[in-house]
XYZ file of C-alpha atoms in Angstrom:
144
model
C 110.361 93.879 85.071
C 106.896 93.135 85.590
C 105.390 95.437 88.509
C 103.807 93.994 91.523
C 99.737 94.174 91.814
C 98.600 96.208 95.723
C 98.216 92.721 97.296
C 101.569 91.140 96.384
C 102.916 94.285 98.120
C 100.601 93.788 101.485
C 101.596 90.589 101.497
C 105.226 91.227 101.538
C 104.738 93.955 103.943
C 105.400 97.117 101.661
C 103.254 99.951 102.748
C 100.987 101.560 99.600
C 102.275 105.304 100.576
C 105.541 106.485 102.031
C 107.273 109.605 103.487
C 110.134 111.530 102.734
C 111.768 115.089 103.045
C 113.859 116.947 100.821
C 117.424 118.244 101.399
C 119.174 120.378 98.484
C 117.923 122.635 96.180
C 117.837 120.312 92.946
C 113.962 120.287 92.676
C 113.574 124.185 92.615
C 111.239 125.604 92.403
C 108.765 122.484 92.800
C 110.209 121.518 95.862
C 112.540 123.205 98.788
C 114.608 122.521 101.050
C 112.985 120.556 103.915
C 109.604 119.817 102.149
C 107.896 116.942 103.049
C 106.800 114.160 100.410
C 103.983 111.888 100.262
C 104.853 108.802 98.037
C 103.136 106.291 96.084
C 104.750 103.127 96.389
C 104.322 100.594 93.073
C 103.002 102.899 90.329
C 103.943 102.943 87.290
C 106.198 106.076 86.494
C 105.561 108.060 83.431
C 107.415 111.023 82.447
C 106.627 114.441 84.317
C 106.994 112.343 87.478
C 108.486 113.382 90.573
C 109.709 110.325 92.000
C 111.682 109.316 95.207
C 114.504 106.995 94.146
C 118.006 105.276 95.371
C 121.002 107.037 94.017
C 122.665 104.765 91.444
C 126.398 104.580 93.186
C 125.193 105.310 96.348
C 121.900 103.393 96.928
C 121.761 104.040 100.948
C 120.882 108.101 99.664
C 117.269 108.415 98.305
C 117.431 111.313 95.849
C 114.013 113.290 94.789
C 114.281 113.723 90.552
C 111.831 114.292 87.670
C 111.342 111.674 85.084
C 112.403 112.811 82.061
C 111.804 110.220 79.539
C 112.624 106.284 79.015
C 115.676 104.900 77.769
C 117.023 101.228 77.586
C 117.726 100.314 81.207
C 115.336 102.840 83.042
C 114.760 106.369 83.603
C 116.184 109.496 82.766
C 116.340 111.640 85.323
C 116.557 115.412 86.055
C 116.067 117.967 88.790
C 114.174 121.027 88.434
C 116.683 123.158 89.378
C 119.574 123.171 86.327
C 122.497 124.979 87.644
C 122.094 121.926 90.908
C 123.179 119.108 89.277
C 123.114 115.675 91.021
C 120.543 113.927 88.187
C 121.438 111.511 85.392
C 123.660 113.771 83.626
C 126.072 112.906 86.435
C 125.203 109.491 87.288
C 122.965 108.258 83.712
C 119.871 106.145 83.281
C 118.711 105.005 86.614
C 117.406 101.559 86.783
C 113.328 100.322 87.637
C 114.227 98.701 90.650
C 115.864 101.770 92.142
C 112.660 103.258 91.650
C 111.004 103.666 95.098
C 107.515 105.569 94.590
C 106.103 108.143 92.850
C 105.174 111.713 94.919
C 101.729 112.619 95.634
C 102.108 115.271 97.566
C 103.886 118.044 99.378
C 103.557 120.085 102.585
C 105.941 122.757 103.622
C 106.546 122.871 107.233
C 105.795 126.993 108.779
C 108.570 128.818 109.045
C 109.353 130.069 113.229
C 109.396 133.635 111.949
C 106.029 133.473 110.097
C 104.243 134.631 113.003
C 102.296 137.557 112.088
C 98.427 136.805 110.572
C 99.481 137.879 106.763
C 102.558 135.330 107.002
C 100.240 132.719 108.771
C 97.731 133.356 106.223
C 100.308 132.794 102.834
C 101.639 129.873 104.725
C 98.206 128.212 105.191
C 97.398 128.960 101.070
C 100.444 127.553 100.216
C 101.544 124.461 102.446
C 99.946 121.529 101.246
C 99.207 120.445 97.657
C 99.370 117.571 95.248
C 102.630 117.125 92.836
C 101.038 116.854 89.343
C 102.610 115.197 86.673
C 104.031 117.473 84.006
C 101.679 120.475 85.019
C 104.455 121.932 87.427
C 107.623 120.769 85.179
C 110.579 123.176 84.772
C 111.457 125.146 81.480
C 114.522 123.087 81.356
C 112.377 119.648 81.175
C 110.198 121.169 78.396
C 112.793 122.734 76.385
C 114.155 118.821 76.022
């Protein structure tokens, strides 16, 4: 499926980035439980990549997975977190057009009990930063 140039998506009214947050603990460590996700709407996905996507059998959920490599039909999938489950090994290859961005970004919201300056401080040094591709994979994506 060819992919759609920056202006074919203005035109038809899809935004360039996106937001999303996570629920579950299948991208652990990479990602927690109520992160939120910058996205990068029409790029091409390589493996390494975090991406947002629709849940094959139930494509009203948006599911947060790493792409693990390309197979006939679309991407293999896989959390982070191994003993979470909820990837392809459960549901198989998911297709391009389920595909809904790649992420950019993450920012953890503070915590109400990190109110003393140390916890402040760690929060500050550790809230915001970019998803790489491949450079913050899991052991159980390299060992693959």
């Amino acid at each position: 499926m060819p992919e759609l140039s920056q202006e074919t998506e203005r035109e038809r009214g899809v935004p360039p980035f996106g937001l999303a947050e996570v629920t579950g603990p299948s991208m652990v460590p990479t990602l927690y439980h109520g992160d939120r996700l910058l996205l990068r709407h029409g790029v091409r996905a390589r493996p390494g990549d975090v991406l947002v996507l629709r849940h094959p059998f139930q494509q009203d959920l948006l599911v947060v997975k790493r792409a693990a490599e390309r197979r006939e039909g679309g991407w293999w999938v896989l959390g982070d977190n191994a003993y979470a489950g909820g990837d392809s090994t459960d549901y198989g290859v998911v297709p391009d057009e389920l595909v809904l961005g790649r992420v950019v970004f993450r920012y953890r919201p503070r915590k109400p009990d990190q109110r003393s300056p140390l916890a402040v401080l760690r929060w500050a040094l550790s809230a915001a930063r970019p998803v790489l591709s491949g450079r913050s994979a899991s052991r159980r994506l390299r060992a693959r």
